[in-house]
Amino acid sequence: MKNNDFAMCLSADLFRLKKLKSVIVALILMALLILLTFAVCWIGSNLISRVDVVESADGDLGGVIVDENGNAGISQEEKTAMIAMFDEMNENSLMASGSIASIEFFVMIIVCIFVGKDFSNGTVRLNVSRGANRTHIFFSKWLTAAILVTFYSVFALVMCGILYSFKNSGTFRAHDFGVLMRCFSLELLVNLSIMSVFLMIAFLCRSSGSSLGVSIGLWLVLEIAMSVISTVVEISGGATEWMMFMPLQQMSVAISTAKLTATELCAVIIMPLVYMGASIGIGLGTFLKRDVK
Amino acid sequence: MNALETTNLTKSYRGKKVLDGVNICVREGEIYGLVGRNGAGKTTLIRAILGLAEPDSGEIKINGAVSKRALEFERRKIGSLIDSPALALHMSAMDNMKSIALNIGQSDPKKLRDLLERVGLNPDDPMKVKNFSLGMKQRLAIAIALIGDPRILILDEPVNGLDPAGIFEVRELLQRLNHVEHITILISSHLLAELGKVANSYGIIEGGKLVKELRSSDLDELCKPYIKVVVGDLKTALRVVVENYRPHEFEILPYNTLALYDLSKDIPFVATMFANANVPVLNIYKCDGDLESTFIALMGGLHGAADSQSPGADEPVFEDLEVPRAAQMPHNENPPAPLQDTQAEPAQDAADLPQDEIKEADDEK
């Protein structure tokens, strides 16, 4: 019998994750979301390009207008603007592949189910009673979830890349590739920090149901709170830059194609690391101290 | 050498002591039965030994190892089954085995197949564990406990949910593992008769304390047969008994009952003896001294420690007599069985016992 070390914990966790149906279901749903996003871009762009350009009889009112001969259509400016909007959406779909696939949402569900099930089924109990080191168990689960996040991110990127290339072959430049890699890396980092928070919640709750409930609740509360705060700050004319340091607010910076400022870089690199470190610390500390159910 | 040993192990949950200075000693190669009622602290003790619950104080020794790291290492040699079987319900039996085997570093598929076959499960069955019967889950949990050729097995209620054939198979398996492979087994079970068939040492735990630790030979002594007599007049009956028996040959049990251990005086003799002294005999029969009754008595009776004192033990009737006090020896506190052989009064069951005495016993509880 070999020693019960980290590698063995990891291989067992990966085996159990492989057997989890939710992993495949999430993959299929992500693929559908990506397809849907690209479909919306293509269909929207095609529809707009087919709409007739007319000169407004009564001045440009925006939207659908009617010329002096009674033909309906949109103005040239509006058509150009809308095509540009769909093109940008198309390009963003590639840069924000993880976001359009809602990786953080699916990872939240899978991490809660995976860790919760291991607790409620008694697998964690069995491993601890077999002398497995609790720190190894925790980091093995963290690494398993991190591998899952990376796999989903790569899957989303590849799928978005393939779909993007159908319409935009030949337009992708070296500079775009650099931006793409930066966006992908930052997005992955943010997703890893979010995953760490959910993993911590799963280790605190120790059951699939309660950890899912707490995670979804926390997410909703944070999103609503952040929206309310930013709206209030905007209305009152205050600076909103600090908002990007708040929880779950780094993703928009990570997928931005514009050149990042030092503050933005700090928010998108330091904050995920802080959240990751804090959640690992709390999760591991609790797991080490508490009795195993 | 002791395979498992605890010294003054104490554990509290929310201020309530669940384990209170427990000292158990499981010798290498023995089958140790842990006996106790629900909530007595058996599972907590097992969980502490396995590192699942951190004791407040006290020491755990596994194969002589004491330090945290050494204990972790020694626990790798322990197979366990605690609480409900630890199974991933969405996987098949073989996948469950693989999942745990990977954790232990023992993933030889042939060995895993052998283990499943040994407990009567088909390794090629793709059925998910969620569709298994309770018995099948229990068998799988036992197979999982045996992964990695453990030197110590700790089993909490291993025959839960098994049919009689399954119980027999598990018993055979445990005995084989112990006799052939010299695996030390710590087993906790409510099926006391079943436990009596496999264990050769016992630890009786009650209210978080280890009440007694016995070897098989001690238990045989405690389980000796006796004649049980329910009398109408305890005071007179005792005078007769003291005249005819030596102090260690009889005992006073609750509800006007006497246990007579000298079987050379048979039931007709005893009945005649009481009849001659005008002592009404309400019931008389021979008890085989079964394990269950013995354990129940050692655990403090059917209703806990309050029962360990006979309702009659403190009555003035004993003051002028030299008699052994009750609850030092095992006795069956179940309602008396139908009259088997008596020449005295007609049979009467516990419901017919004087109501004031029953009330008194209940008040004591």
XYZ file of C-alpha atoms in Angstrom:
658
model
C 0.000 0.000 0.000
C 1.364 3.354 -1.025
C 1.228 6.430 1.156
C -1.944 8.449 1.127
C -0.483 11.595 -0.360
C -1.738 14.571 -2.294
C -1.421 12.949 -5.717
C -3.661 10.089 -4.665
C -6.272 12.459 -3.261
C -6.154 14.412 -6.512
C -6.496 11.356 -8.746
C -9.463 10.138 -6.673
C -11.105 13.570 -6.827
C -10.607 13.792 -10.579
C -12.088 10.317 -10.929
C -15.148 11.327 -8.920
C -15.501 14.593 -10.850
C -15.360 12.670 -14.121
C -18.277 10.559 -12.915
C -20.371 13.618 -12.101
C -23.087 14.076 -14.706
C -23.377 17.802 -13.957
C -19.935 18.345 -15.517
C -21.176 17.192 -18.918
C -24.551 18.894 -18.558
C -22.794 22.186 -17.767
C -20.548 21.716 -20.803
C -23.557 21.238 -23.081
C -25.332 24.266 -21.615
C -22.204 26.371 -22.038
C -21.933 25.315 -25.670
C -25.572 26.256 -26.205
C -25.039 29.670 -24.581
C -22.038 30.361 -26.822
C -23.938 29.252 -29.924
C -26.877 31.416 -28.920
C -24.675 34.481 -28.452
C -23.013 34.058 -31.834
C -26.350 33.305 -33.447
C -27.769 36.551 -32.084
C -24.755 38.466 -33.489
C -24.968 36.849 -36.908
C -28.712 37.001 -37.264
C -28.818 40.579 -35.970
C -26.043 41.675 -38.282
C -27.640 39.955 -41.299
C -31.058 41.369 -40.573
C -29.728 44.878 -40.237
C -27.714 44.621 -43.449
C -30.881 43.653 -45.324
C -32.930 46.547 -44.026
C -33.380 49.302 -46.619
C -31.726 52.673 -46.152
C -34.129 55.520 -46.575
C -33.969 59.244 -46.180
C -36.380 60.542 -43.603
C -39.115 62.820 -44.872
C -39.630 64.473 -41.528
C -36.128 64.523 -40.232
C -34.329 61.620 -38.503
C -36.453 60.383 -35.646
C -34.430 57.226 -35.144
C -35.712 53.677 -35.387
C -37.857 52.796 -38.410
C -38.529 55.797 -40.609
C -40.594 56.398 -43.754
C -39.317 58.377 -46.783
C -41.373 60.737 -48.899
C -42.377 57.861 -51.248
C -43.750 55.959 -48.277
C -40.864 53.392 -48.111
C -39.984 52.202 -44.628
C -36.367 51.703 -43.497
C -33.601 53.085 -41.311
C -31.117 55.835 -41.865
C -27.613 55.057 -43.157
C -26.038 56.322 -39.923
C -28.230 54.131 -37.823
C -27.554 51.122 -40.004
C -23.801 51.646 -39.769
C -24.008 52.103 -36.023
C -26.026 48.923 -35.579
C -23.739 46.838 -37.778
C -20.772 48.186 -35.789
C -22.547 47.252 -32.579
C -23.070 43.666 -33.724
C -19.453 43.471 -34.944
C -18.252 44.648 -31.565
C -20.511 42.168 -29.867
C -19.080 39.490 -32.119
C -15.533 40.478 -31.198
C -16.359 40.708 -27.507
C -17.807 37.242 -27.708
C -14.322 36.031 -28.444
C -12.566 38.159 -25.811
C -15.129 37.390 -23.115
C -15.615 33.751 -23.985
C -15.775 32.721 -20.331
C -18.360 35.324 -19.495
C -20.736 34.470 -22.296
C -20.480 30.798 -21.316
C -21.292 31.829 -17.697
C -18.436 29.705 -16.408
C -18.577 31.162 -12.906
C -22.229 30.161 -12.584
C -21.700 26.566 -13.723
C -18.551 26.217 -11.640
C -20.455 27.425 -8.600
C -23.066 24.701 -9.080
C -20.550 21.942 -9.769
C -18.223 22.854 -6.905
C -21.142 22.916 -4.473
C -22.437 19.555 -5.705
C -18.991 17.962 -5.865
C -17.761 19.016 -2.422
C -21.201 18.782 -0.804
C -21.709 15.255 -2.102
C -18.311 14.174 -0.832
C -19.320 15.392 2.617
C -22.866 14.044 2.640
C -21.908 10.699 1.079
C -19.213 10.274 3.675
C -16.316 10.167 1.211
C -14.458 12.891 3.109
C -15.107 11.009 6.343
C -13.756 7.817 4.837
C -10.631 9.537 3.537
C -9.894 11.238 6.849
C -10.415 7.981 8.724
C -7.975 6.363 6.299
C -5.309 8.790 7.426
C -5.523 11.290 4.569
C -4.132 14.658 5.530
C -6.916 17.240 5.716
C -4.788 19.909 4.033
C -4.189 17.509 1.155
C -7.897 16.802 0.908
C -8.720 20.527 0.792
C -6.085 21.460 -1.781
C -6.865 18.407 -3.845
C -10.456 19.608 -4.121
C -9.291 23.160 -4.843
C -6.987 21.948 -7.589
C -9.687 19.685 -9.032
C -12.053 22.658 -9.193
C -9.277 24.823 -10.665
C -8.666 22.211 -13.365
C -12.396 22.250 -14.090
C -12.420 26.073 -14.373
C -9.407 25.977 -16.705
C -10.966 23.211 -18.790
C -14.232 25.141 -19.134
C -12.360 28.366 -19.967
C -10.306 26.645 -22.657
C -13.425 24.957 -24.007
C -15.272 28.288 -24.176
C -12.289 29.982 -25.812
C -11.848 27.256 -28.429
C -15.534 27.150 -29.226
C -15.779 30.933 -29.452
C -12.614 30.974 -31.570
C -14.052 28.471 -34.042
C -17.361 30.326 -34.307
C -15.575 33.688 -34.574
C -13.365 32.431 -37.388
C -16.394 31.521 -39.529
C -17.269 35.160 -40.000
C -14.018 36.948 -39.356
C -11.333 34.853 -41.054
C -8.329 36.898 -42.033
C -9.149 39.858 -39.804
C -7.453 38.515 -36.672
C -4.071 40.155 -36.091
C -1.161 39.504 -33.782
C -2.235 42.414 -31.593
C -5.695 40.873 -31.243
C -4.106 37.634 -30.175
C -2.194 39.445 -27.435
C -5.373 41.118 -26.174
C -7.171 37.785 -26.359
C -4.525 36.082 -24.237
C -4.568 38.903 -21.691
C -8.346 38.799 -21.433
C -8.289 35.002 -21.163
C -5.661 35.022 -18.397
C -7.359 37.731 -16.359
C -10.753 36.137 -16.811
C -9.327 32.797 -15.683
C -7.802 34.448 -12.621
C -11.107 36.088 -11.696
C -12.977 32.827 -12.234
C -10.471 31.002 -10.020
C -11.034 33.535 -7.251
C -14.807 33.163 -7.587
C -14.416 29.375 -7.567
C -12.348 29.616 -4.358
C -15.119 31.553 -2.655
C -17.698 28.918 -3.612
C -15.356 26.124 -2.547
C -15.000 27.810 0.824
C -18.791 28.017 1.131
C -19.096 24.321 0.237
C -16.543 23.410 2.919
C -18.379 25.549 5.461
C -21.843 24.193 4.616
C -20.780 20.554 4.034
C -23.821 19.617 1.974
C -24.782 20.198 -1.655
C -28.159 21.769 -0.963
C -27.154 24.279 1.672
C -23.940 25.289 -0.092
C -25.844 25.841 -3.343
C -28.458 27.887 -1.510
C -25.873 30.012 0.292
C -23.789 30.505 -2.873
C -26.711 31.578 -5.042
C -28.044 33.786 -2.249
C -24.665 35.421 -1.721
C -24.235 35.994 -5.444
C -27.663 37.608 -5.793
C -27.185 39.776 -2.720
C -23.761 40.954 -3.925
C -24.977 41.685 -7.465
C -27.980 43.622 -6.223
C -25.962 45.469 -3.588
C -23.270 46.428 -6.102
C -25.849 47.635 -8.646
C -27.606 49.750 -6.047
C -24.328 51.201 -4.744
C -23.010 52.033 -8.218
C -26.316 53.603 -9.235
C -26.388 55.725 -6.099
C -22.759 56.761 -6.579
C -23.355 57.641 -10.253
C -26.437 59.700 -9.470
C -24.656 61.537 -6.716
C -21.795 62.242 -9.123
C -19.139 60.488 -7.066
C -16.207 58.452 -8.353
C -17.099 54.866 -9.261
C -13.578 53.584 -9.819
C -13.381 51.964 -6.390
C -16.318 49.750 -7.331
C -13.986 47.524 -9.349
C -12.322 46.453 -6.082
C -15.574 45.104 -4.699
C -16.411 41.378 -4.832
C -17.527 39.973 -8.205
C -16.804 43.309 -9.929
C -13.499 42.436 -11.586
C -14.883 40.537 -14.572
C -15.881 43.631 -16.577
C -12.300 44.935 -16.255
C -10.785 41.553 -17.090
C -12.633 41.265 -20.417
C -12.085 44.863 -21.447
C -10.172 45.099 -24.750
C -8.971 48.628 -24.001
C -5.561 49.247 -22.502
C -5.798 48.798 -18.739
C -4.766 51.527 -16.311
C -2.594 50.785 -13.283
C -5.662 50.930 -10.997
C -7.554 48.547 -13.233
C -4.619 46.160 -13.363
C -4.363 46.303 -9.605
C -8.080 45.599 -9.231
C -8.051 42.748 -11.686
C -4.903 41.035 -10.421
C -4.549 41.875 -6.734
C -8.190 41.610 -5.707
C -8.791 38.100 -7.117
C -5.617 36.973 -5.366
C -6.834 38.546 -2.109
C -10.253 36.888 -2.390
C -8.631 33.589 -3.315
C -6.221 33.722 -0.379
C -8.927 34.733 2.088
C -11.360 32.047 1.001
C -8.677 29.349 0.995
C -7.587 30.451 4.459
C -11.097 30.439 5.910
C -12.119 27.194 4.173
C -8.979 25.293 5.109
C -8.843 26.681 8.637
C -12.431 25.622 9.294
C -11.916 22.196 7.755
C -8.825 21.594 9.869
C -10.550 22.643 13.092
C -14.004 21.159 12.762
C -15.020 17.556 13.304
C -15.804 15.721 10.093
C -19.485 14.828 9.733
C 0.856 -5.422 21.920
C -2.247 -3.260 21.940
C -3.615 -2.368 18.537
C -5.839 0.396 19.881
C -5.736 2.139 23.187
C -7.359 5.226 24.600
C -6.444 6.934 27.848
C -8.863 9.278 29.614
C -10.502 10.203 26.353
C -12.955 13.047 26.838
C -15.145 14.776 24.316
C -17.940 17.292 24.799
C -20.507 18.690 22.412
C -21.989 22.038 23.465
C -20.962 21.541 27.049
C -22.374 18.015 27.253
C -19.802 15.310 27.916
C -20.238 12.588 25.331
C -17.072 10.754 26.292
C -15.908 10.960 29.869
C -12.428 9.601 30.529
C -12.771 6.493 28.391
C -9.944 3.960 28.590
C -10.275 1.086 26.174
C -7.668 -1.406 25.194
C -7.964 -3.534 22.075
C -5.248 -6.140 21.861
C -3.731 -7.131 18.553
C -5.607 -9.984 16.882
C -8.752 -9.831 18.962
C -12.330 -9.034 18.057
C -13.458 -6.348 20.436
C -17.179 -5.741 20.792
C -18.271 -2.285 21.833
C -21.631 -2.428 23.565
C -23.836 0.413 24.679
C -27.274 1.860 24.223
C -28.043 4.620 21.705
C -26.234 7.830 22.618
C -23.884 6.034 25.007
C -20.871 7.366 23.116
C -19.846 4.358 20.990
C -19.834 6.188 17.669
C -18.111 9.246 19.159
C -15.412 6.979 20.547
C -14.953 5.354 17.148
C -14.931 8.754 15.448
C -12.261 9.984 17.851
C -10.111 6.918 17.186
C -10.462 7.482 13.444
C -9.548 11.162 13.678
C -12.967 12.425 12.660
C -13.643 14.063 16.014
C -10.974 15.875 17.967
C -11.047 14.807 21.623
C -11.001 17.572 24.262
C -8.438 15.663 26.269
C -6.919 12.226 26.562
C -4.698 10.145 24.386
C -5.243 7.782 21.475
C -2.692 5.131 20.652
C -2.823 3.118 17.447
C -0.193 0.399 17.253
C 1.784 2.388 19.798
C 1.713 5.607 17.768
C 0.638 8.731 19.609
C 1.714 11.835 17.688
C -0.685 13.362 15.183
C 1.459 12.500 12.198
C 2.148 8.972 13.382
C -1.546 8.449 14.012
C -2.334 9.627 10.475
C 0.114 7.031 9.193
C -1.313 4.261 11.357
C -4.867 5.121 10.303
C -3.913 4.130 6.782
C -3.937 0.564 8.048
C -7.474 0.881 9.385
C -10.550 -0.038 7.383
C -13.734 1.428 8.759
C -17.466 1.543 8.434
C -19.128 4.220 10.527
C -22.614 5.666 10.643
C -24.254 5.133 7.276
C -22.164 3.553 4.506
C -19.940 6.149 2.824
C -20.950 5.656 -0.779
C -21.249 7.840 -3.861
C -24.820 7.046 -4.877
C -24.400 8.136 -8.504
C -21.674 5.576 -9.157
C -21.660 1.801 -9.532
C -20.217 -0.503 -6.880
C -16.977 -0.957 -8.815
C -16.601 2.803 -9.365
C -17.106 3.388 -5.652
C -14.379 0.880 -4.947
C -12.066 2.529 -7.501
C -12.737 5.977 -6.087
C -11.659 4.971 -2.590
C -8.884 2.705 -3.839
C -7.331 5.643 -5.706
C -7.288 7.572 -2.438
C -5.457 4.758 -0.739
C -3.094 4.050 -3.603
C -4.404 0.537 -4.040
C -6.100 0.406 -7.406
C -5.453 -3.140 -8.574
C -8.769 -3.927 -10.325
C -8.402 -7.664 -9.685
C -8.191 -7.134 -5.939
C -11.191 -4.828 -6.037
C -13.195 -7.408 -7.987
C -12.196 -10.098 -5.493
C -13.347 -7.947 -2.593
C -16.723 -7.307 -4.198
C -17.175 -11.008 -4.898
C -16.194 -11.795 -1.330
C -19.096 -9.762 0.003
C -21.494 -11.204 -2.561
C -21.682 -8.325 -5.035
C -21.206 -8.560 -8.781
C -18.269 -6.356 -9.856
C -19.656 -6.102 -13.413
C -23.060 -4.884 -12.308
C -23.476 -1.371 -13.764
C -26.379 -0.587 -11.403
C -25.898 2.663 -9.521
C -25.574 2.462 -5.772
C -28.665 4.650 -5.306
C -30.706 1.693 -6.564
C -29.080 -0.757 -4.118
C -30.949 -2.246 -1.194
C -29.762 -1.369 2.316
C -28.127 -4.769 2.604
C -26.254 -4.348 -0.677
C -25.018 -0.933 0.423
C -23.833 -2.429 3.691
C -21.955 -5.189 1.846
C -20.344 -2.618 -0.421
C -19.328 -0.541 2.594
C -17.691 -3.618 4.116
C -15.869 -4.283 0.841
C -14.662 -0.666 0.839
C -13.453 -1.058 4.414
C -11.373 -4.008 3.275
C -9.582 -2.112 0.493
C -5.867 -1.861 1.066
C -5.592 -4.980 3.262
C -6.169 -3.163 6.565
C -4.610 -4.557 9.739
C -7.411 -3.145 11.884
C -11.100 -3.034 11.065
C -13.449 -0.673 12.871
C -17.066 -1.432 12.139
C -20.037 0.453 13.520
C -23.204 -1.638 13.152
C -21.861 -3.678 10.220
C -24.869 -5.974 9.907
C -27.467 -3.204 9.828
C -30.029 -3.966 7.164
C -28.665 -7.395 6.323
C -30.914 -10.429 6.041
C -30.131 -13.495 8.198
C -28.045 -15.040 5.417
C -26.157 -11.764 5.030
C -25.547 -11.553 8.771
C -24.200 -15.094 8.724
C -21.913 -14.302 5.784
C -20.565 -11.158 7.446
C -19.947 -13.081 10.655
C -18.094 -15.767 8.727
C -16.106 -13.136 6.880
C -15.116 -11.325 10.064
C -14.125 -14.554 11.770
C -12.074 -15.595 8.758
C -10.375 -12.197 8.586
C -9.551 -12.458 12.257
C -8.465 -16.075 12.354
C -6.712 -16.392 8.995
C -5.438 -12.896 8.326
C -5.083 -11.933 12.005
C -6.911 -8.659 11.520
C -7.842 -6.872 14.724
C -11.510 -5.936 14.713
C -13.368 -3.359 16.773
C -17.056 -3.825 16.248
C -20.015 -1.994 17.709
C -23.440 -3.504 17.390
C -26.869 -3.457 18.944
C -27.350 -7.111 18.022
C -25.830 -8.374 21.232
C -26.397 -12.054 20.544
C -24.698 -11.570 17.173
C -21.840 -9.713 18.796
C -21.476 -12.538 21.302
C -20.861 -14.944 18.439
C -17.870 -13.088 17.039
C -16.243 -11.013 19.751
C -13.755 -12.293 22.259
C -13.458 -9.068 24.254
C -16.072 -6.528 25.173
C -16.200 -2.937 26.255
C -19.438 -1.768 27.800
C -20.004 1.939 27.456
C -22.750 3.868 29.181
C -23.269 7.600 29.503
C -19.901 8.283 27.877
C -18.034 6.123 30.362
C -16.539 2.709 29.938
C -18.482 0.731 32.504
C -16.624 -2.516 32.137
C -14.134 -4.278 29.911
C -14.471 -8.045 29.769
C -12.900 -11.016 28.048
C -15.007 -13.913 26.780
C -14.168 -16.003 29.822
C -15.466 -13.254 32.149
C -18.655 -13.084 30.159
C -19.168 -16.859 30.301
C -18.918 -16.597 34.063
C -21.474 -13.794 34.118
C -23.792 -15.672 31.793
C -24.095 -18.733 34.012
C -27.624 -20.198 34.244
C -29.792 -19.695 37.327
C -33.275 -20.306 38.713
C -35.419 -17.220 38.880
C -38.162 -17.084 41.480
C -40.782 -14.390 41.878
C -42.144 -14.560 45.416
C -45.063 -12.953 47.190
C -43.256 -12.401 50.489
C -39.677 -11.360 49.944
C -38.736 -11.076 53.613
C -39.710 -14.645 54.487
C -38.335 -15.941 51.199
C -34.969 -14.400 51.983
C -34.838 -16.063 55.389
C -35.435 -19.423 53.685
C -32.805 -18.725 51.030
C -30.183 -17.603 53.537
C -30.713 -20.861 55.430
C -30.318 -23.026 52.318
C -27.813 -21.173 50.127
C -24.365 -19.678 50.585
C -24.112 -15.885 50.028
C -22.603 -16.125 46.512
C -25.243 -18.596 45.392
C -28.176 -16.202 45.261
C -29.028 -12.658 44.428
C -31.938 -10.265 44.867
C -33.391 -8.855 41.671
C -36.011 -6.149 41.199
C -39.722 -6.848 41.750
C -39.570 -9.470 44.559
C -37.402 -11.693 42.432
C -34.562 -13.954 43.488
C -31.843 -15.486 41.334
C -30.535 -18.812 42.635
C -27.247 -19.937 41.114
C -26.885 -23.328 42.748
C -28.445 -25.555 40.102
C -27.898 -28.689 42.167
C -31.112 -27.602 43.877
C -33.618 -28.011 41.034
C -36.967 -26.285 40.499
C -39.105 -28.863 42.395
C -36.719 -28.559 45.352
C -36.899 -24.783 45.351
C -40.678 -24.765 44.994
C -41.038 -27.207 47.877
C -38.611 -25.185 49.977
C -40.735 -22.038 49.628
C -44.012 -23.916 49.977
C -42.820 -25.394 53.277
C -42.086 -21.874 54.552
C -45.501 -20.655 53.345
C -43.901 -18.288 50.831
C -46.186 -17.744 47.826
C -44.262 -18.458 44.605
C -45.691 -16.374 41.795
C -43.342 -17.607 39.118
C -40.369 -19.923 38.894
C -38.254 -20.887 35.907
C -34.721 -21.581 34.780
C -32.804 -18.787 32.991
C -29.971 -19.628 30.631
C -28.140 -16.431 31.368
C -28.175 -15.033 27.820
C -25.748 -12.396 26.615
C -28.409 -9.816 26.027
C -29.605 -9.848 29.614
C -26.044 -9.789 30.847
C -25.171 -6.767 28.759
C -28.352 -4.976 29.696
C -27.602 -5.571 33.346
C -24.036 -4.327 32.913
C -25.299 -1.241 31.136
C -27.427 -0.471 34.153
C -30.687 -2.147 33.231
C -33.275 -1.484 30.574
C -33.789 2.131 31.567
C -30.307 3.231 32.420
C -28.412 3.607 35.650
C -31.586 4.173 37.678
C -32.470 0.548 37.111
C -29.213 -0.780 38.390
C -30.588 -0.495 41.901
C -33.233 -2.965 42.744
C -36.458 -1.384 43.921
C -36.250 -3.555 46.947
C -32.571 -3.121 47.608
C -32.960 -0.300 50.082
C -35.967 -1.649 51.895
C -35.554 -2.369 55.621
C -36.322 -6.028 54.952
C -32.617 -6.621 54.205
C -31.235 -4.946 57.260
C -31.283 -8.022 59.463
C -30.121 -10.384 56.729
C -26.692 -10.941 55.207
C -27.539 -10.935 51.528
C -25.678 -9.917 48.398
C -26.855 -6.646 46.923
C -28.507 -6.672 43.511
C -26.983 -5.595 40.223
C -23.573 -7.019 40.983
C -24.333 -9.939 38.736
C -26.294 -10.179 35.494
C -29.995 -10.722 35.647
C -32.828 -10.730 33.231
C -35.145 -7.842 33.861
C -37.633 -8.836 31.223
C -41.096 -9.728 32.473
C -41.059 -13.284 33.833
C -41.689 -16.004 31.282
C -44.607 -18.412 31.667
C -44.338 -20.832 34.529
C -42.295 -23.839 33.519
C -42.197 -26.057 36.470
C -43.675 -25.205 39.804
C -45.596 -26.881 42.529
C -46.536 -23.723 44.299
C -48.741 -20.788 43.314
C -50.196 -20.427 39.813
C -48.230 -18.522 37.165
C -48.374 -14.779 37.223
C -46.670 -12.281 34.943
C -45.101 -8.913 35.657
C -48.396 -7.124 35.126
C -49.716 -8.955 38.138
C -46.933 -7.828 40.427
C -47.986 -5.528 43.281
C -48.781 -2.159 41.753
C -47.249 -0.215 44.632
C -43.865 -1.835 43.944
C -44.024 -1.108 40.251
C -44.952 2.495 41.030
C -42.056 2.702 43.467
C -39.638 1.460 40.807
C -40.984 3.978 38.304
C -40.617 6.780 40.850
C -36.987 5.876 41.320
C -36.421 6.223 37.580
